């Protein structure tokens, strides 16, 4: 029987079978050995499950090839990638208009991770009930210019939830964003049956506690899955070569062929088409500043890896 992995903990995987049932399955021993390091099972994986010969349990006997994945490096861990979710159609980057205050550098980091994984992204700015409407639209205009679909929502005042709901239907979406921005609240409001845990944000420090543990895929009542992930606050390294970063800003792409040097870093070289575009206002300075900052981080990592990542390119 075919199924989709919804969550996992302690070697037991919750699988939604094609007949609509949700059941617990373990990894078949033979498969476990084959897959050490090669492919770690992730939420969203398409699997084949079989009834165990002895007993009544289920076992995962096959993992189907992934059509996409969202991966990041575990913080502080070696070069190994951690797959957050498999077979993802889009990344939904959720931030709050306030409480916690949105940081554009962090939004750009999440978008780069989506682009680096070859995934479509859309942006949700939640809690618009807390701020002035015109100001919040102006503040995020750069992302509309960059071509990202943008949703302004409020769980409290029921704003934009219908449109967001429609954008999630019949797709597998990963919701990512810092803790406390309202990811679980949004899902609960759009799909009342989900009953996700919602954490109270500490008003004194405006820092949300992590209330979602591990990635969990929720089957949507009208087809599709939503993967709710814990706040990815510590996302830092994602194993991208610095030379690939410029392509991860979609609005930069049309300028990249126009620099004097083919391997232009767009930081200090003469005749840089991207910096010209920034100077003339065709490309947002904020987004360019994010590029410069992320590029610096990637180069720093490459230096501390003895330049190996650079040479490979
Ligand atoms: N004012 C306002 N508060 C909201 C809104 N949406 C959510 N909240 C509040 O924000 C806090 C955090 O919401 P959660 O849904 O737990 O946030 P989360 O993004 O799932 O957080 P993690 O699971 O920790 O990653 C809760 O106290 C919610 O009640 C909104 O639209 N407006
Ligand atoms: Mg949550
Ligand atoms: Zn350049």
mmCIF file of C-alpha atoms and ligand atoms in Angstrom:
data_model
loop_
_atom_site.group_PDB
_atom_site.id
_atom_site.type_symbol
_atom_site.label_atom_id
_atom_site.label_comp_id
_atom_site.label_asym_id
_atom_site.label_seq_id
_atom_site.Cartn_x
_atom_site.Cartn_y
_atom_site.Cartn_z
ATOM 1 C CA UNK A 1 0.000 0.000 0.000
ATOM 2 C CA UNK A 2 1.252 3.521 -0.775
ATOM 3 C CA UNK A 3 1.447 6.210 1.856
ATOM 4 C CA UNK A 4 2.905 9.565 2.814
ATOM 5 C CA UNK A 5 5.078 10.119 5.893
ATOM 6 C CA UNK A 6 3.419 12.626 8.235
ATOM 7 C CA UNK A 7 5.813 12.638 11.191
ATOM 8 C CA UNK A 8 8.347 10.531 12.981
ATOM 9 C CA UNK A 9 9.823 10.073 16.398
ATOM 10 C CA UNK A 10 11.980 7.408 17.957
ATOM 11 C CA UNK A 11 12.055 5.229 14.838
ATOM 12 C CA UNK A 12 8.272 5.076 14.520
ATOM 13 C CA UNK A 13 6.794 6.867 11.537
ATOM 14 C CA UNK A 14 3.235 8.052 11.221
ATOM 15 C CA UNK A 15 2.055 7.334 7.684
ATOM 16 C CA UNK A 16 -1.121 8.343 5.915
ATOM 17 C CA UNK A 17 -2.087 5.407 3.747
ATOM 18 C CA UNK A 18 -3.798 5.818 0.384
ATOM 19 C CA UNK A 19 -7.015 4.450 1.882
ATOM 20 C CA UNK A 20 -7.125 7.498 4.149
ATOM 21 C CA UNK A 21 -6.091 5.649 7.305
ATOM 22 C CA UNK A 22 -3.278 6.953 9.488
ATOM 23 C CA UNK A 23 -1.028 4.262 10.899
ATOM 24 C CA UNK A 24 2.305 3.819 12.645
ATOM 25 C CA UNK A 25 5.098 2.032 10.806
ATOM 26 C CA UNK A 26 8.673 1.117 11.515
ATOM 27 C CA UNK A 27 11.456 1.020 8.952
ATOM 28 C CA UNK A 28 12.020 -2.460 7.544
ATOM 29 C CA UNK A 29 15.401 -3.741 8.819
ATOM 30 C CA UNK A 30 16.821 -4.404 5.348
ATOM 31 C CA UNK A 31 15.896 -0.913 4.219
ATOM 32 C CA UNK A 32 17.358 0.650 7.343
ATOM 33 C CA UNK A 33 20.801 -0.801 6.565
ATOM 34 C CA UNK A 34 20.726 0.266 2.906
ATOM 35 C CA UNK A 35 19.764 3.770 3.793
ATOM 36 C CA UNK A 36 22.228 4.664 6.491
ATOM 37 C CA UNK A 37 23.394 8.144 5.415
ATOM 38 C CA UNK A 38 22.148 7.688 1.858
ATOM 39 C CA UNK A 39 18.576 8.716 2.449
ATOM 40 C CA UNK A 40 17.093 9.531 5.763
ATOM 41 C CA UNK A 41 13.360 9.283 5.766
ATOM 42 C CA UNK A 42 11.662 12.660 5.984
ATOM 43 C CA UNK A 43 8.206 14.058 6.411
ATOM 44 C CA UNK A 44 6.488 14.149 3.006
ATOM 45 C CA UNK A 45 8.245 11.056 1.671
ATOM 46 C CA UNK A 46 6.167 8.742 -0.521
ATOM 47 C CA UNK A 47 6.580 5.229 0.822
ATOM 48 C CA UNK A 48 5.299 1.713 0.362
ATOM 49 C CA UNK A 49 4.083 0.046 3.537
ATOM 50 C CA UNK A 50 3.492 -3.624 4.177
ATOM 51 C CA UNK A 51 1.905 -5.552 6.970
ATOM 52 C CA UNK A 52 4.551 -7.333 9.055
ATOM 53 C CA UNK A 53 4.521 -11.096 8.502
ATOM 54 C CA UNK A 54 4.345 -11.726 12.228
ATOM 55 C CA UNK A 55 2.114 -9.591 14.346
ATOM 56 C CA UNK A 56 -0.128 -6.769 13.281
ATOM 57 C CA UNK A 57 2.328 -3.894 12.782
ATOM 58 C CA UNK A 58 3.255 -2.087 9.586
ATOM 59 C CA UNK A 59 6.704 -1.654 8.050
ATOM 60 C CA UNK A 60 8.036 0.768 5.449
ATOM 61 C CA UNK A 61 9.443 -1.426 2.679
ATOM 62 C CA UNK A 62 10.253 1.182 0.035
ATOM 63 C CA UNK A 63 10.916 4.909 -0.285
ATOM 64 C CA UNK A 64 9.964 6.435 -3.625
ATOM 65 C CA UNK A 65 12.277 8.834 -5.388
ATOM 66 C CA UNK A 66 11.858 12.404 -4.171
ATOM 67 C CA UNK A 67 10.672 15.014 -6.632
ATOM 68 C CA UNK A 68 12.006 17.829 -4.426
ATOM 69 C CA UNK A 69 13.189 18.481 -0.924
ATOM 70 C CA UNK A 70 13.842 21.251 1.539
ATOM 71 C CA UNK A 71 17.166 20.715 3.256
ATOM 72 C CA UNK A 72 19.314 22.665 5.595
ATOM 73 C CA UNK A 73 22.346 21.915 7.648
ATOM 74 C CA UNK A 74 21.868 21.056 11.255
ATOM 75 C CA UNK A 75 23.343 23.889 13.291
ATOM 76 C CA UNK A 76 26.882 23.147 14.372
ATOM 77 C CA UNK A 77 26.910 19.790 12.600
ATOM 78 C CA UNK A 78 29.319 18.775 9.846
ATOM 79 C CA UNK A 79 28.668 19.057 6.133
ATOM 80 C CA UNK A 80 25.714 16.650 6.202
ATOM 81 C CA UNK A 81 22.411 18.101 5.082
ATOM 82 C CA UNK A 82 19.292 17.662 7.107
ATOM 83 C CA UNK A 83 16.162 17.141 5.028
ATOM 84 C CA UNK A 84 13.346 19.072 6.653
ATOM 85 C CA UNK A 85 10.695 17.790 4.249
ATOM 86 C CA UNK A 86 10.441 15.819 1.003
ATOM 87 C CA UNK A 87 8.287 16.330 -2.102
ATOM 88 C CA UNK A 88 7.668 19.973 -1.331
ATOM 89 C CA UNK A 89 5.837 22.203 -3.847
ATOM 90 C CA UNK A 90 6.345 25.529 -2.114
ATOM 91 C CA UNK A 91 7.852 27.204 0.905
ATOM 92 C CA UNK A 92 5.619 29.625 2.747
ATOM 93 C CA UNK A 93 7.772 32.091 4.654
ATOM 94 C CA UNK A 94 5.768 33.439 7.567
ATOM 95 C CA UNK A 95 6.705 36.546 9.513
ATOM 96 C CA UNK A 96 4.707 38.822 11.778
ATOM 97 C CA UNK A 97 4.141 42.509 11.077
ATOM 98 C CA UNK A 98 5.003 42.979 14.763
ATOM 99 C CA UNK A 99 5.521 40.855 17.905
ATOM 100 C CA UNK A 100 8.000 39.587 16.987
ATOM 101 C CA UNK A 101 9.328 42.416 14.822
ATOM 102 C CA UNK A 102 10.119 41.198 11.255
ATOM 103 C CA UNK A 103 13.737 41.316 10.145
ATOM 104 C CA UNK A 104 14.181 41.652 6.383
ATOM 105 C CA UNK A 105 17.624 40.033 6.572
ATOM 106 C CA UNK A 106 15.987 36.954 8.053
ATOM 107 C CA UNK A 107 13.181 36.948 5.474
ATOM 108 C CA UNK A 108 15.820 37.073 2.746
ATOM 109 C CA UNK A 109 17.693 34.205 4.380
ATOM 110 C CA UNK A 110 14.557 32.024 4.306
ATOM 111 C CA UNK A 111 13.846 32.971 0.690
ATOM 112 C CA UNK A 112 17.426 32.105 -0.291
ATOM 113 C CA UNK A 113 17.035 28.700 1.348
ATOM 114 C CA UNK A 114 13.873 28.115 -0.727
ATOM 115 C CA UNK A 115 15.602 29.294 -3.932
ATOM 116 C CA UNK A 116 18.692 27.223 -3.129
ATOM 117 C CA UNK A 117 16.468 24.161 -2.915
ATOM 118 C CA UNK A 118 14.799 25.075 -6.233
ATOM 119 C CA UNK A 119 11.437 25.638 -4.566
ATOM 120 C CA UNK A 120 8.759 28.274 -5.169
ATOM 121 C CA UNK A 121 8.222 30.608 -2.254
ATOM 122 C CA UNK A 122 5.470 32.900 -1.038
ATOM 123 C CA UNK A 123 5.507 35.294 1.885
ATOM 124 C CA UNK A 124 2.936 35.728 4.626
ATOM 125 C CA UNK A 125 2.996 38.764 6.884
ATOM 126 C CA UNK A 126 0.712 37.845 9.777
ATOM 127 C CA UNK A 127 -0.623 39.935 12.686
ATOM 128 C CA UNK A 128 -1.413 42.937 10.453
ATOM 129 C CA UNK A 129 -4.029 43.840 13.087
ATOM 130 C CA UNK A 130 -1.140 45.192 15.159
ATOM 131 C CA UNK A 131 0.126 47.743 12.620
ATOM 132 C CA UNK A 132 -0.902 50.438 10.152
ATOM 133 C CA UNK A 133 -2.045 48.862 6.891
ATOM 134 C CA UNK A 134 -0.431 51.320 4.427
ATOM 135 C CA UNK A 135 2.868 51.225 6.270
ATOM 136 C CA UNK A 136 3.066 47.441 6.260
ATOM 137 C CA UNK A 137 2.275 47.257 2.518
ATOM 138 C CA UNK A 138 4.993 49.819 1.774
ATOM 139 C CA UNK A 139 7.468 48.021 3.984
ATOM 140 C CA UNK A 140 7.246 44.750 2.055
ATOM 141 C CA UNK A 141 6.890 46.229 -1.437
ATOM 142 C CA UNK A 142 10.406 45.042 -2.363
ATOM 143 C CA UNK A 143 9.172 41.440 -2.277
ATOM 144 C CA UNK A 144 6.293 42.151 -4.612
ATOM 145 C CA UNK A 145 8.792 43.759 -6.996
ATOM 146 C CA UNK A 146 10.975 40.673 -6.699
ATOM 147 C CA UNK A 147 7.996 38.616 -7.869
ATOM 148 C CA UNK A 148 7.056 36.826 -4.659
ATOM 149 C CA UNK A 149 3.354 36.338 -3.939
ATOM 150 C CA UNK A 150 2.653 38.255 -0.752
ATOM 151 C CA UNK A 151 -0.153 37.650 1.769
ATOM 152 C CA UNK A 152 -1.084 40.065 4.529
ATOM 153 C CA UNK A 153 -3.028 38.179 7.187
ATOM 154 C CA UNK A 154 -4.529 38.446 10.628
ATOM 155 C CA UNK A 155 -5.805 35.465 12.543
ATOM 156 C CA UNK A 156 -7.371 37.836 15.036
ATOM 157 C CA UNK A 157 -9.311 39.920 12.487
ATOM 158 C CA UNK A 158 -9.800 37.208 9.840
ATOM 159 C CA UNK A 159 -7.853 39.026 7.120
ATOM 160 C CA UNK A 160 -6.404 37.258 4.068
ATOM 161 C CA UNK A 161 -7.093 33.748 5.348
ATOM 162 C CA UNK A 162 -9.311 32.729 2.406
ATOM 163 C CA UNK A 163 -6.625 33.649 -0.156
ATOM 164 C CA UNK A 164 -3.912 31.877 1.802
ATOM 165 C CA UNK A 165 -6.123 28.812 2.146
ATOM 166 C CA UNK A 166 -6.590 28.721 -1.652
ATOM 167 C CA UNK A 167 -2.838 29.045 -2.215
ATOM 168 C CA UNK A 168 -2.246 25.942 -0.102
ATOM 169 C CA UNK A 169 -4.890 23.690 -1.653
ATOM 170 C CA UNK A 170 -3.679 20.565 -3.455
ATOM 171 C CA UNK A 171 -0.003 21.314 -2.833
ATOM 172 C CA UNK A 172 2.585 20.317 -0.274
ATOM 173 C CA UNK A 173 3.659 23.496 1.474
ATOM 174 C CA UNK A 174 6.294 23.979 4.123
ATOM 175 C CA UNK A 175 5.484 26.743 6.541
ATOM 176 C CA UNK A 176 8.642 28.250 7.904
ATOM 177 C CA UNK A 177 9.381 31.304 9.926
ATOM 178 C CA UNK A 178 10.533 32.355 13.362
ATOM 179 C CA UNK A 179 8.836 31.164 16.496
ATOM 180 C CA UNK A 180 5.795 33.100 17.614
ATOM 181 C CA UNK A 181 4.773 34.626 14.272
ATOM 182 C CA UNK A 182 1.550 32.603 14.190
ATOM 183 C CA UNK A 183 2.199 29.647 11.878
ATOM 184 C CA UNK A 184 0.196 27.217 14.007
ATOM 185 C CA UNK A 185 -2.478 29.868 14.647
ATOM 186 C CA UNK A 186 -2.912 30.416 10.898
ATOM 187 C CA UNK A 187 -3.286 26.700 10.255
ATOM 188 C CA UNK A 188 -5.797 26.322 13.087
ATOM 189 C CA UNK A 189 -7.840 29.239 11.756
ATOM 190 C CA UNK A 190 -7.908 27.885 8.189
ATOM 191 C CA UNK A 191 -8.381 24.243 9.194
ATOM 192 C CA UNK A 192 -10.218 24.074 12.545
ATOM 193 C CA UNK A 193 -9.819 20.294 12.732
ATOM 194 C CA UNK A 194 -6.041 20.499 13.079
ATOM 195 C CA UNK A 195 -5.968 21.706 16.699
ATOM 196 C CA UNK A 196 -2.297 22.613 16.715
ATOM 197 C CA UNK A 197 -0.650 23.827 19.871
ATOM 198 C CA UNK A 198 -0.367 27.576 20.007
ATOM 199 C CA UNK A 199 2.207 29.089 22.311
ATOM 200 C CA UNK A 200 1.737 32.261 24.240
ATOM 201 C CA UNK A 201 4.351 34.774 23.284
ATOM 202 C CA UNK A 202 6.142 36.384 26.184
ATOM 203 C CA UNK A 203 5.061 40.023 26.011
ATOM 204 C CA UNK A 204 8.009 41.233 28.050
ATOM 205 C CA UNK A 205 10.724 40.095 25.651
ATOM 206 C CA UNK A 206 8.702 39.513 22.468
ATOM 207 C CA UNK A 207 10.492 36.255 21.912
ATOM 208 C CA UNK A 208 8.334 33.249 21.181
ATOM 209 C CA UNK A 209 9.059 29.933 22.768
ATOM 210 C CA UNK A 210 9.376 26.970 20.471
ATOM 211 C CA UNK A 211 6.082 25.204 20.806
ATOM 212 C CA UNK A 212 6.134 22.968 17.724
ATOM 213 C CA UNK A 213 8.498 20.015 18.064
ATOM 214 C CA UNK A 214 9.802 18.411 14.860
ATOM 215 C CA UNK A 215 8.334 18.833 11.381
ATOM 216 C CA UNK A 216 4.807 17.471 11.009
ATOM 217 C CA UNK A 217 2.849 17.128 7.750
ATOM 218 C CA UNK A 218 -0.875 17.724 8.101
ATOM 219 C CA UNK A 219 -3.175 16.355 5.389
ATOM 220 C CA UNK A 220 -5.505 19.147 4.309
ATOM 221 C CA UNK A 221 -9.213 18.365 4.171
ATOM 222 C CA UNK A 222 -9.388 19.490 0.521
ATOM 223 C CA UNK A 223 -6.192 17.787 -0.801
ATOM 224 C CA UNK A 224 -2.600 18.734 -0.164
ATOM 225 C CA UNK A 225 -0.341 18.818 2.856
ATOM 226 C CA UNK A 226 0.998 21.518 5.060
ATOM 227 C CA UNK A 227 4.234 20.965 6.912
ATOM 228 C CA UNK A 228 4.455 22.944 10.130
ATOM 229 C CA UNK A 229 8.057 23.290 11.250
ATOM 230 C CA UNK A 230 9.533 24.584 14.462
ATOM 231 C CA UNK A 231 10.878 28.096 14.210
ATOM 232 C CA UNK A 232 14.051 27.930 12.140
ATOM 233 C CA UNK A 233 15.712 30.589 14.230
ATOM 234 C CA UNK A 234 19.149 29.088 14.068
ATOM 235 C CA UNK A 235 19.247 28.598 10.305
ATOM 236 C CA UNK A 236 22.731 29.700 9.445
ATOM 237 C CA UNK A 237 24.534 27.374 7.096
ATOM 238 C CA UNK A 238 22.874 25.599 4.255
ATOM 239 C CA UNK A 239 25.785 24.290 2.238
ATOM 240 C CA UNK A 240 25.486 26.682 -0.677
ATOM 241 C CA UNK A 241 28.549 27.851 -2.612
ATOM 242 C CA UNK A 242 28.995 31.631 -2.443
ATOM 243 C CA UNK A 243 29.050 31.802 -6.258
ATOM 244 C CA UNK A 244 25.484 30.482 -6.384
ATOM 245 C CA UNK A 245 24.010 33.092 -4.080
ATOM 246 C CA UNK A 246 23.266 35.835 -6.643
ATOM 247 C CA UNK A 247 20.884 33.535 -8.562
ATOM 248 C CA UNK A 248 18.885 33.034 -5.371
ATOM 249 C CA UNK A 249 17.623 36.627 -5.598
ATOM 250 C CA UNK A 250 15.189 36.352 -8.554
ATOM 251 C CA UNK A 251 15.152 40.078 -9.326
ATOM 252 C CA UNK A 252 18.979 40.077 -9.688
ATOM 253 C CA UNK A 253 18.982 37.474 -12.449
ATOM 254 C CA UNK A 254 18.401 39.769 -15.421
ATOM 255 C CA UNK A 255 21.528 41.764 -14.505
ATOM 256 C CA UNK A 256 23.929 38.910 -13.810
ATOM 257 C CA UNK A 257 25.119 38.538 -17.404
ATOM 258 C CA UNK A 258 25.926 42.233 -17.691
ATOM 259 C CA UNK A 259 28.906 42.527 -15.331
ATOM 260 C CA UNK A 260 32.386 43.053 -16.815
ATOM 261 C CA UNK A 261 33.717 39.932 -15.082
ATOM 262 C CA UNK A 262 31.930 36.627 -15.531
ATOM 263 C CA UNK A 263 32.699 35.675 -11.916
ATOM 264 C CA UNK A 264 31.767 39.097 -10.545
ATOM 265 C CA UNK A 265 30.940 38.948 -6.830
ATOM 266 C CA UNK A 266 29.002 42.252 -7.155
ATOM 267 C CA UNK A 267 30.815 43.602 -4.105
ATOM 268 C CA UNK A 268 33.690 45.750 -5.381
ATOM 269 C CA UNK A 269 34.388 44.988 -9.045
ATOM 270 C CA UNK A 270 34.204 47.789 -11.648
ATOM 271 C CA UNK A 271 31.372 47.739 -14.209
ATOM 272 C CA UNK A 272 29.044 45.639 -12.098
ATOM 273 C CA UNK A 273 25.581 45.579 -13.689
ATOM 274 C CA UNK A 274 23.938 44.580 -10.417
ATOM 275 C CA UNK A 275 25.431 47.467 -8.434
ATOM 276 C CA UNK A 276 24.414 49.818 -11.273
ATOM 277 C CA UNK A 277 20.863 48.524 -10.977
ATOM 278 C CA UNK A 278 20.948 49.213 -7.232
ATOM 279 C CA UNK A 279 22.307 52.718 -7.815
ATOM 280 C CA UNK A 280 19.513 53.459 -10.287
ATOM 281 C CA UNK A 281 16.822 52.048 -7.999
ATOM 282 C CA UNK A 282 15.927 49.159 -10.299
ATOM 283 C CA UNK A 283 16.978 46.714 -7.575
ATOM 284 C CA UNK A 284 16.188 47.252 -3.900
ATOM 285 C CA UNK A 285 19.137 48.371 -1.790
ATOM 286 C CA UNK A 286 17.825 46.409 1.194
ATOM 287 C CA UNK A 287 17.777 43.196 -0.806
ATOM 288 C CA UNK A 288 21.276 43.929 -2.128
ATOM 289 C CA UNK A 289 22.483 44.532 1.449
ATOM 290 C CA UNK A 290 21.087 41.114 2.391
ATOM 291 C CA UNK A 291 23.025 39.605 -0.485
ATOM 292 C CA UNK A 292 26.247 41.234 0.731
ATOM 293 C CA UNK A 293 25.702 39.994 4.280
ATOM 294 C CA UNK A 294 24.830 36.417 3.273
ATOM 295 C CA UNK A 295 27.695 36.331 0.809
ATOM 296 C CA UNK A 296 30.069 37.301 3.608
ATOM 297 C CA UNK A 297 28.747 34.464 5.756
ATOM 298 C CA UNK A 298 29.148 31.917 2.973
ATOM 299 C CA UNK A 299 32.692 33.051 2.213
ATOM 300 C CA UNK A 300 33.531 32.856 5.897
ATOM 301 C CA UNK A 301 32.321 29.242 5.971
ATOM 302 C CA UNK A 302 34.288 28.425 2.840
ATOM 303 C CA UNK A 303 37.431 29.892 4.385
ATOM 304 C CA UNK A 304 37.007 27.882 7.568
ATOM 305 C CA UNK A 305 36.495 24.751 5.437
ATOM 306 C CA UNK A 306 39.941 25.373 3.931
ATOM 307 C CA UNK A 307 38.522 26.720 0.697
ATOM 308 C CA UNK A 308 37.314 23.273 -0.343
ATOM 309 C CA UNK A 309 33.805 24.486 -1.130
ATOM 310 C CA UNK A 310 35.219 27.213 -3.383
ATOM 311 C CA UNK A 311 37.491 24.855 -5.297
ATOM 312 C CA UNK A 312 34.666 22.476 -6.004
ATOM 313 C CA UNK A 313 32.901 25.158 -8.065
HETATM 314 N N1 LIG B 1 -2.432 39.952 17.373
HETATM 315 C C1 LIG B 1 -2.293 38.766 16.765
HETATM 316 N N2 LIG B 1 -1.748 37.724 17.431
HETATM 317 C C2 LIG B 1 -1.628 36.541 16.781
HETATM 318 C C3 LIG B 1 -2.035 36.378 15.433
HETATM 319 N N3 LIG B 1 -1.751 35.113 15.055
HETATM 320 C C4 LIG B 1 -1.189 34.501 16.117
HETATM 321 N N4 LIG B 1 -1.099 35.350 17.172
HETATM 322 C C5 LIG B 1 -0.544 35.044 18.515
HETATM 323 O O1 LIG B 1 0.875 34.833 18.386
HETATM 324 C C6 LIG B 1 1.337 33.859 19.338
HETATM 325 C C7 LIG B 1 2.171 32.776 18.674
HETATM 326 O O2 LIG B 1 1.383 32.020 17.780
HETATM 327 P P1 LIG B 1 1.784 30.529 17.273
HETATM 328 O O3 LIG B 1 0.718 30.153 16.296
HETATM 329 O O4 LIG B 1 2.027 29.635 18.417
HETATM 330 O O5 LIG B 1 3.173 30.820 16.526
HETATM 331 P P2 LIG B 1 4.112 29.776 15.732
HETATM 332 O O6 LIG B 1 4.645 30.533 14.557
HETATM 333 O O7 LIG B 1 3.368 28.532 15.436
HETATM 334 O O8 LIG B 1 5.275 29.519 16.800
HETATM 335 P P3 LIG B 1 6.229 28.221 16.939
HETATM 336 O O9 LIG B 1 5.364 27.011 16.940
HETATM 337 O O10 LIG B 1 6.925 28.454 18.246
HETATM 338 O O11 LIG B 1 7.189 28.275 15.779
HETATM 339 C C8 LIG B 1 0.065 33.338 20.029
HETATM 340 O O12 LIG B 1 -0.068 33.990 21.256
HETATM 341 C C9 LIG B 1 -1.062 33.725 19.074
HETATM 342 O O13 LIG B 1 -2.275 33.898 19.747
HETATM 343 C C10 LIG B 1 -2.636 37.513 14.749
HETATM 344 O O14 LIG B 1 -3.026 37.484 13.575
HETATM 345 N N5 LIG B 1 -2.726 38.683 15.463
HETATM 346 MG MG1 LIG B 2 3.772 26.500 15.972
HETATM 347 ZN ZN1 LIG B 3 28.508 42.277 -10.700
#
